[in-house]
Amino acid sequence: MNLRDVIAISKGEILTPQLSADAEIFSGCCADLMSDVLAYSRPQAVLLTGLINPQVVRTAQVADVRAIVFAHDKQPPPETLAIAVQENIFLIRSPMSMYELSGKLYAAGLRSCDADERA
Amino acid sequence: MNLQHVIDALQLSVLTEARDFSAISPSGGYASDLLSCVMAGTKKGALWITLQAHMNIVAVAALTEVAAIVITENAQPESAVIAKADEQNVILLSTPKTSYEICGALWEIGFR
Amino acid sequence: MNAPRPPTEQEKFGRHRPLTDRDAHEINRVEELSYDLKIHEIIAAEVVAIAPDAPLSDALDLLRLHRISGLPVVDEENLVGIISVEDILRALQNGEIHLPVKNYMSADPVSVRASDSIVEAIKIFTETGLGRLPVLNENKRLIGIITKGDITRGILRAVQHDYQEEEVRRYRASHLFEDIVSDRTTLVLRYAIQAGDFTHGGNASANIKRALLRLGANPQLARRCGIAAYEAEMNLIIHTAKGGVLKLEVESNEIVISAADDGPGIEDIQKVLQPGYSTASDQIRAMGFGAGMGLVNIQRTVDAMELKSAPGKGSKLIMRIAMSADDKKGAL
């Protein structure tokens, strides 16, 4: 799935207009626990989360997560945005819940991070 | 669709005492691993999807009156957690799948 | 018919879609370059000029010879005008090609300074519709001509240069070890981690991952090291009294990451290795940490893990990741 599809499906607002939205997303990951993201996400995944602190982006960077969707319209602080731009991690803010985001992206064909093998 | 259908369709394991799950009709789904968000955001009768397995989830579930907790990625609650859940009438279900996948599957079978 | 209305964005800019983020990113870099690059860096070294009293037919010959569309007119090194193909065409139509250049040139031409950024030239091109501008040095002497083509070529060259620089940086890093002769070469990266410093949490691990990529490690190896380092780094931030040291050692066939602190130490090592066991506060859990999965994660990620601790003294966590030939494309 293209990142642009993720933006459209999540009815998301782009928080990092400086970054390119031309990216392929291979899987989805729905989590608030950073260890979980590190353990189960796979490269080029989109992370759906309710957390907005800078560690989310750090975690994403280490785990090669390509984009993050913040649920419930949560606005991340400037530090989070700054690290994301620096590390080329695309940020989106969506009015939907993590459940709804997962459901709609899954229904649109985006599979789970561990669909084939555990990373 | 009742909880027995969900358990069958998603191949969930039941960790707490068996009971008549077909009498329970979940109202929807809610996914979060942050207890404070669950307290604030989940609706009565929903299925709560999380990979948290520690004692606090039982208290939160009892408080918010969710239909059941679906613990993902095979996170194993300690026996004390299961005992507490039985005591508080909280249903614990478990799956090896990720939260994302369980949300997707629930969405597909009609829980909006 | 519809009443007149202001043109839409699409009509004005001839685009069928708004700028994409990639466009915007590339435009940003070009914009940056248009301030960074100076006019004298991009213009041709030689300048062809003509005297005001020379006949227009000479000017035409020079334009043909050099395949250019305009000439600066110089009187004793002072710029006095510009003569273009259009001016000469007018002279031809009037049958006056034998007259001196000064009769048909545009006098007092707009010029730019050699030390200006190219953005100055771009502004003038946009505002005036001119195609070429004389370039003067600090003594107001003509040193060249700038055209739109010069600007495009100059920016393209600079962008290419950017790209080559990153390549060179990668190449240098990845050949680091080849230039050093020793029986055993080890690269050590050391990071001081402060207790409770969530703001910078993960920075050291991010740097470790980046360094490994620059050294030519394959992305999967860099990711595994990053994940192990990150969990260890967060443990130092969350669980130590005074922080500790995160260290990465790159050896010829393995990578060793260690996290050492001097307190408070671990009472029961078996217990902290259990999935889900955690002593973290609710506040830390609310940040997405402290779920008791950190060490479990590390164990899954690395090839060997060793945890030593003495209560009251401190702890040391050593993580080893073996490297196969496939993992090392560069120095590694």
XYZ file of C-alpha atoms in Angstrom:
563
model
C 0.000 0.000 0.000
C 1.192 3.468 -0.821
C 1.685 5.988 1.979
C -0.771 8.270 0.170
C -3.440 5.572 0.594
C -2.713 5.441 4.325
C -3.203 9.209 4.506
C -6.488 8.988 2.609
C -7.884 6.013 4.535
C -6.969 7.497 7.912
C -8.519 10.828 6.862
C -5.200 12.057 8.162
C -3.560 15.408 8.354
C 0.080 15.459 7.229
C 2.307 16.751 10.032
C 5.576 16.540 8.097
C 4.920 18.299 4.774
C 8.692 18.573 4.318
C 8.924 14.825 3.739
C 8.039 12.848 0.662
C 4.798 10.880 0.774
C 5.963 8.684 -2.081
C 6.676 5.543 -0.108
C 5.492 1.981 -0.113
C 4.126 0.678 3.199
C 4.426 -3.075 3.651
C 2.617 -3.686 6.930
C 0.744 -2.212 9.875
C 1.469 -2.221 13.586
C -0.939 -1.038 16.288
C 0.791 -0.446 19.621
C 1.491 1.901 22.482
C 4.351 -0.107 23.920
C 7.685 0.710 22.417
C 9.136 -2.718 23.115
C 6.292 -4.160 21.129
C 7.111 -1.939 18.178
C 10.756 -2.954 18.399
C 9.882 -6.628 18.706
C 7.194 -7.015 16.076
C 7.311 -4.229 13.556
C 8.987 -4.863 10.258
C 10.871 -2.444 8.033
C 8.639 -0.052 6.052
C 5.698 -0.478 8.426
C 3.170 2.129 9.511
C 2.774 2.465 13.277
C -0.676 3.311 14.655
C -0.335 4.663 18.159
C -1.802 6.812 20.877
C 1.596 8.026 22.074
C 3.028 11.307 20.864
C 6.313 11.706 22.745
C 9.688 11.961 20.915
C 10.576 8.382 21.918
C 7.918 7.142 19.527
C 9.896 8.587 16.626
C 13.190 7.332 18.044
C 11.666 3.880 18.312
C 10.345 4.155 14.784
C 13.741 5.153 13.502
C 15.518 2.265 15.189
C 12.869 -0.184 13.952
C 12.814 1.245 10.387
C 9.143 2.214 10.734
C 8.343 4.432 7.733
C 5.339 6.378 9.009
C 3.366 6.965 12.195
C -0.360 7.688 12.495
C -1.345 9.361 15.757
C -4.873 8.325 16.714
C -7.610 10.476 18.273
C -6.246 13.645 16.645
C -3.442 13.882 19.184
C -0.989 16.642 18.293
C 2.642 15.675 18.990
C 4.984 18.249 20.556
C 7.529 20.111 18.372
C 10.410 17.835 19.509
C 8.587 14.855 18.051
C 8.078 16.650 14.740
C 11.696 17.827 14.606
C 13.155 14.344 15.071
C 10.742 12.934 12.508
C 11.794 15.424 9.862
C 15.453 14.810 10.633
C 15.058 11.040 10.446
C 12.648 11.028 7.486
C 9.741 9.422 9.327
C 6.394 10.550 7.982
C 3.860 11.711 10.590
C 0.087 11.740 10.193
C -2.632 12.808 12.621
C -5.985 11.062 12.342
C -9.312 11.626 14.084
C -9.891 7.851 14.187
C -9.212 5.452 17.050
C -6.430 2.886 16.852
C -9.093 0.205 16.453
C -10.776 1.959 13.559
C -7.454 2.735 11.878
C -6.379 -0.897 12.151
C -9.732 -2.114 10.884
C -9.839 0.172 7.857
C -6.217 -0.336 6.827
C -6.558 -4.096 7.286
C -9.745 -4.092 5.247
C -7.918 -2.137 2.542
C -5.373 -4.942 2.320
C -2.510 -3.810 4.564
C -1.374 -6.870 6.467
C 0.035 -7.232 9.937
C 3.723 -6.955 10.709
C 4.024 -10.614 11.524
C 1.993 -11.893 8.592
C 4.870 -13.892 7.095
C 7.561 -14.187 9.687
C 8.434 -12.535 12.926
C 10.961 -9.785 12.313
C -22.771 -11.450 16.577
C -22.058 -12.873 20.020
C -18.797 -13.471 21.839
C -18.823 -17.223 21.087
C -18.849 -16.383 17.358
C -15.920 -14.033 17.863
C -13.948 -16.624 19.812
C -14.548 -19.179 17.060
C -13.940 -16.847 14.135
C -10.695 -15.450 15.521
C -9.589 -18.715 17.167
C -9.114 -17.083 20.552
C -8.125 -19.088 23.617
C -10.174 -18.548 26.756
C -7.962 -17.979 29.798
C -10.656 -17.439 32.416
C -13.505 -19.786 33.458
C -15.789 -21.119 30.743
C -19.268 -19.656 30.603
C -22.067 -19.001 28.128
C -20.271 -16.647 25.747
C -23.183 -16.730 23.296
C -25.172 -14.645 25.778
C -22.705 -11.775 25.449
C -22.867 -9.411 22.468
C -19.850 -7.115 22.226
C -20.693 -3.586 21.111
C -17.443 -2.833 19.251
C -13.694 -2.786 19.576
C -11.110 -0.624 21.273
C -7.338 -0.949 21.007
C -4.839 0.654 23.368
C -2.024 -0.389 25.650
C -2.279 2.734 27.772
C -4.543 2.170 30.727
C -5.419 5.817 31.092
C -6.578 5.959 27.458
C -8.717 2.879 27.942
C -10.315 4.387 31.025
C -11.079 7.521 29.051
C -11.953 6.084 25.673
C -13.463 2.621 25.733
C -17.186 1.995 25.767
C -19.111 -0.379 27.966
C -19.481 -3.766 26.323
C -16.579 -3.315 23.879
C -13.775 -5.776 23.229
C -10.506 -4.330 24.514
C -7.465 -5.364 22.482
C -4.079 -5.013 24.176
C -0.866 -6.853 24.710
C -0.664 -5.739 28.306
C -1.032 -8.708 30.630
C -0.318 -7.343 34.072
C -2.663 -7.103 37.015
C -3.851 -3.556 36.309
C -5.753 -4.559 33.168
C -8.273 -6.502 35.277
C -9.105 -3.480 37.385
C -9.448 -1.268 34.313
C -11.658 -3.821 32.561
C -13.903 -4.197 35.596
C -14.168 -0.449 35.914
C -15.010 0.213 32.268
C -17.217 -2.890 31.968
C -15.711 -4.091 28.713
C -17.131 -7.359 27.356
C -13.713 -9.025 27.354
C -9.989 -8.359 27.064
C -8.223 -9.832 24.049
C -4.560 -10.202 25.005
C -2.461 -10.295 21.849
C 0.911 -11.658 20.819
C 0.690 -14.500 23.323
C 1.479 -12.217 26.236
C 0.900 -14.503 29.247
C -0.848 -13.104 32.301
C 0.368 -14.600 35.581
C -1.998 -17.009 37.326
C -2.765 -14.335 39.925
C -4.034 -12.083 37.137
C -6.327 -14.830 35.826
C -7.617 -15.569 39.337
C -8.325 -11.906 39.892
C -10.159 -11.708 36.554
C -12.382 -14.655 37.522
C -13.090 -13.013 40.823
C -14.082 -9.737 39.131
C -16.050 -11.393 36.330
C -13.638 -10.179 33.647
C -13.183 -12.422 30.609
C -9.592 -12.849 29.392
C -9.028 -14.120 25.853
C -5.671 -14.725 24.233
C -4.194 -14.923 20.736
C -0.758 -15.215 19.155
C -1.789 -12.579 16.600
C -0.851 -8.897 16.790
C -3.238 -6.200 17.972
C -3.313 -4.825 14.441
C -4.416 -8.137 12.991
C -7.088 -8.737 15.624
C -8.522 -5.255 15.055
C -8.525 -5.907 11.321
C -10.237 -9.268 11.732
C -12.888 -7.865 14.101
C -13.521 -5.009 11.701
C -13.940 -7.472 8.859
C -16.545 -9.543 10.691
C -18.540 -6.409 11.336
C -17.483 -4.782 14.598
C -17.327 -1.098 13.799
C -21.156 33.218 -20.317
C -19.786 33.271 -16.833
C -18.788 36.553 -15.336
C -15.024 37.126 -15.239
C -13.423 35.528 -12.207
C -9.892 35.422 -10.883
C -7.855 32.545 -12.324
C -7.754 29.350 -10.277
C -4.458 28.043 -8.904
C -4.452 25.485 -11.668
C -4.888 28.037 -14.411
C -2.274 30.308 -12.920
C 0.380 27.660 -12.453
C -0.617 25.196 -15.136
C -0.549 22.327 -12.642
C -3.109 19.607 -12.291
C -2.216 18.907 -8.694
C -0.811 20.824 -5.763
C 2.917 20.576 -5.122
C 3.804 17.151 -3.821
C 5.951 16.829 -0.748
C 8.801 15.586 -2.895
C 8.500 18.629 -5.132
C 8.549 20.770 -2.044
C 11.614 19.025 -0.687
C 13.495 19.406 -3.934
C 12.406 22.992 -4.299
C 13.684 23.644 -0.794
C 17.135 22.414 -1.703
C 17.151 24.408 -4.923
C 16.017 27.446 -3.021
C 18.810 26.904 -0.527
C 21.316 26.585 -3.340
C 20.093 29.769 -4.984
C 21.179 31.586 -1.840
C 24.381 29.578 -1.326
C 25.713 29.790 -4.862
C 27.332 33.058 -5.911
C 27.028 34.410 -9.419
C 30.785 34.288 -10.073
C 30.769 30.547 -9.270
C 28.461 29.643 -12.127
C 29.237 32.017 -15.020
C 31.570 31.228 -17.904
C 35.172 32.322 -17.404
C 35.414 34.159 -20.710
C 33.319 37.071 -21.766
C 32.804 38.190 -25.353
C 32.099 41.909 -25.686
C 31.943 44.531 -28.386
C 32.824 48.251 -28.558
C 30.021 50.864 -28.981
C 31.535 52.173 -32.220
C 31.864 48.772 -33.901
C 29.350 48.180 -36.716
C 26.242 46.116 -35.977
C 27.377 43.626 -38.649
C 30.408 42.797 -36.423
C 28.084 42.209 -33.500
C 26.018 39.822 -35.656
C 29.191 37.924 -36.641
C 30.213 37.559 -32.979
C 26.759 36.320 -31.975
C 26.835 33.724 -34.761
C 30.376 32.642 -33.989
C 29.741 32.097 -30.288
C 26.147 30.929 -30.738
C 24.873 33.442 -28.211
C 21.906 35.780 -28.280
C 23.329 38.933 -26.751
C 26.559 40.855 -26.216
C 27.675 43.368 -23.590
C 28.860 46.637 -25.062
C 32.043 47.855 -23.386
C 33.766 51.202 -23.706
C 37.250 51.133 -22.168
C 36.251 48.391 -19.736
C 33.073 50.202 -18.727
C 29.778 48.528 -19.449
C 27.655 50.908 -21.499
C 24.966 48.688 -22.985
C 23.692 45.348 -24.246
C 23.088 44.413 -27.858
C 20.792 41.471 -28.583
C 19.679 39.490 -31.641
C 16.351 41.345 -31.461
C 18.160 44.717 -31.673
C 20.113 43.545 -34.718
C 16.927 42.232 -36.355
C 15.418 45.699 -35.981
C 18.533 47.189 -37.622
C 18.284 44.675 -40.468
C 14.628 45.519 -41.048
C 15.572 49.176 -41.185
C 18.526 48.427 -43.491
C 20.902 49.924 -40.937
C 23.203 46.982 -40.180
C 26.208 49.156 -41.110
C 25.514 51.631 -38.265
C 27.500 51.460 -35.003
C 26.315 49.235 -32.180
C 25.591 52.216 -29.909
C 22.662 53.275 -32.153
C 20.688 50.099 -31.465
C 21.916 48.856 -28.099
C 19.944 49.083 -24.862
C 21.899 51.607 -22.809
C 22.386 51.505 -19.024
C 21.588 47.816 -18.757
C 20.481 46.211 -15.499
C 23.475 44.332 -14.076
C 24.305 42.099 -11.126
C 27.390 41.888 -8.926
C 29.671 38.857 -9.144
C 29.483 38.426 -5.376
C 25.657 38.338 -5.323
C 23.760 35.102 -4.745
C 22.196 33.715 -7.876
C 18.813 34.431 -6.316
C 19.412 38.116 -7.195
C 19.728 37.228 -10.860
C 16.654 34.974 -10.651
C 14.632 37.872 -9.193
C 15.650 40.196 -12.011
C 14.952 37.585 -14.685
C 11.477 37.074 -13.235
C 10.701 40.757 -12.824
C 12.012 42.035 -16.162
C 11.678 39.106 -18.539
C 15.305 39.714 -19.621
C 17.274 36.705 -20.841
C 20.810 37.755 -19.902
C 22.455 40.044 -17.395
C 25.956 41.542 -17.327
C 27.995 40.652 -14.257
C 30.239 43.337 -12.744
C 33.043 42.990 -10.204
C 33.536 45.260 -7.195
C 35.249 47.844 -9.463
C 32.197 47.913 -11.736
C 34.173 46.205 -14.478
C 32.414 43.659 -16.664
C 33.580 40.133 -15.913
C 30.870 38.069 -17.563
C 27.274 37.441 -18.526
C 24.732 35.336 -16.678
C 21.844 33.595 -18.449
C 18.986 31.434 -17.197
C 20.809 28.440 -18.649
C 23.876 29.221 -16.485
C 21.635 29.115 -13.404
C 20.066 25.775 -14.318
C 23.462 24.233 -15.073
C 24.999 25.683 -11.899
C 22.241 24.277 -9.680
C 22.383 20.874 -11.365
C 26.136 20.730 -10.797
C 25.698 21.633 -7.123
C 22.983 19.015 -6.595
C 25.218 16.409 -8.185
C 28.000 17.513 -5.879
C 25.754 17.069 -2.815
C 25.070 13.536 -3.864
C 28.720 12.757 -4.449
C 29.663 14.124 -1.029
C 27.373 11.682 0.765
C 28.791 8.891 -1.399
C 32.315 9.935 -0.473
C 31.400 10.075 3.207
C 29.991 6.579 3.033
C 32.968 5.364 1.056
C 35.439 6.861 3.507
C 33.668 5.349 6.496
C 33.331 1.962 4.864
C 37.015 1.791 3.941
C 38.174 2.993 7.328
C 39.527 -0.368 8.387
C 41.398 -1.093 5.183
C 43.772 1.769 5.778
C 44.652 0.683 9.292
C 47.015 -2.239 9.678
C 46.927 -4.047 12.995
C 46.506 -7.577 14.281
C 43.140 -6.699 15.666
C 41.316 -3.476 14.887
C 38.320 -2.550 17.033
C 36.056 0.432 16.678
C 34.513 1.616 19.943
C 31.653 4.077 20.241
C 30.817 5.227 23.754
C 27.781 7.178 24.953
C 27.068 8.590 28.423
C 23.394 8.065 29.290
C 21.751 10.223 31.954
C 19.217 8.735 34.368
C 15.700 10.080 33.777
C 16.661 11.837 30.541
C 13.661 10.833 28.470
C 14.063 13.839 26.198
C 17.227 12.412 24.698
C 16.176 8.793 25.150
C 17.117 6.818 22.077
C 19.591 9.329 20.658
C 22.617 7.136 21.381
C 20.961 4.119 19.757
C 19.969 6.206 16.764
C 23.596 7.262 16.382
C 24.790 3.700 16.748
C 22.476 2.560 13.994
C 23.517 5.420 11.714
C 27.214 4.763 12.316
C 26.797 1.096 11.428
C 24.991 1.963 8.214
C 27.750 4.389 7.268
C 30.319 1.722 7.951
C 28.553 -0.419 5.397
C 26.641 -2.829 7.648
C 23.585 -4.320 6.002
C 20.312 -2.715 7.130
C 19.054 -5.792 9.013
C 22.223 -5.941 11.111
C 22.070 -2.202 11.826
C 18.421 -2.571 12.829
C 19.108 -5.466 15.223
C 21.924 -3.544 16.877
C 19.731 -0.447 17.065
C 16.893 -2.360 18.751
C 19.148 -4.011 21.340
C 20.945 -0.733 22.035
C 17.658 1.133 22.367
C 16.203 -1.239 24.965
C 19.475 -1.109 26.910
C 19.588 2.678 26.667
C 16.026 3.025 27.980
C 16.851 0.654 30.846
C 19.721 2.951 31.856
C 17.384 5.950 31.709
C 14.516 4.302 33.597
C 16.160 2.055 36.149
C 19.517 3.488 37.202
C 20.324 5.980 39.906
C 22.913 7.976 37.985
C 22.724 6.720 34.435
C 25.479 4.721 32.801
C 27.528 4.062 29.709
C 26.332 2.503 26.489
C 29.153 1.097 24.399
C 29.364 -0.419 20.956
C 32.443 -2.381 19.924
C 32.837 -3.426 16.333
C 35.207 -6.345 15.945
C 36.098 -8.288 12.841
C 33.398 -10.924 13.279
C 31.026 -9.644 15.906
C 29.455 -6.553 17.410
C 29.377 -6.232 21.179
C 26.982 -3.760 22.776
C 27.220 -3.211 26.495
C 25.333 -1.124 29.022
C 26.980 -0.565 32.387
C 25.804 1.360 35.430
C 26.769 1.698 39.058
C 23.494 1.223 40.751
C 21.164 0.296 42.232
C 21.760 -3.237 40.881
C 19.303 -6.088 40.481
C 18.033 -8.224 43.393
C 16.813 -11.205 41.416
C 18.170 -11.593 37.902
C 15.885 -14.536 37.043
C 12.866 -12.406 37.842
C 13.807 -9.455 35.606
C 14.287 -11.850 32.698
C 10.648 -12.981 32.905
C 8.447 -11.517 30.167
C 6.165 -8.889 31.644
C 8.065 -8.472 34.914
C 8.449 -4.763 35.565
C 9.076 -2.356 38.385
C 8.337 0.704 36.253
C 6.012 3.404 37.532
C 2.665 4.206 35.920
C 4.224 7.399 34.617
C 6.834 5.415 32.698
C 4.187 2.991 31.459
C 2.183 5.939 30.184
C 5.175 6.818 28.011
C 5.033 3.398 26.426
C 7.905 1.892 28.365
C 8.282 -0.374 31.341
C 6.097 -3.211 30.096
C 8.683 -5.721 31.194
C 9.583 -6.721 27.674
C 12.921 -4.947 27.216
C 15.293 -7.726 28.212
C 13.059 -10.304 26.533
C 13.284 -8.264 23.358
C 17.042 -8.007 23.589
C 17.322 -11.751 24.094
C 15.325 -12.390 20.922
C 17.301 -9.864 18.929
C 20.916 -10.651 19.779
C 22.891 -13.873 19.479
C 24.056 -13.922 23.084
C 23.117 -11.891 26.138
C 24.708 -11.821 29.552
C 23.431 -9.886 32.572
C 25.621 -9.434 35.623
C 24.577 -7.504 38.670
C 25.464 -6.962 42.281
C 22.718 -5.371 44.415
C 23.856 -2.005 45.675
C 26.784 -1.917 43.253
C 25.561 -1.931 39.667
C 24.759 -3.960 36.583
C 26.339 -4.808 33.294
C 24.467 -6.083 30.286
C 26.523 -7.517 27.431
C 24.948 -8.259 24.068
C 26.736 -9.999 21.220
C 25.707 -10.045 17.592
C 27.675 -12.231 15.194
C 28.466 -10.983 11.723
C 28.353 -13.152 8.658
C 30.243 -12.271 5.489
C 26.915 -11.043 4.126
C 26.589 -8.500 6.932
C 29.766 -6.705 6.052
C 29.696 -4.920 2.819
C 32.051 -2.149 3.808
C 34.459 -1.978 6.690
C 32.456 -4.352 8.829
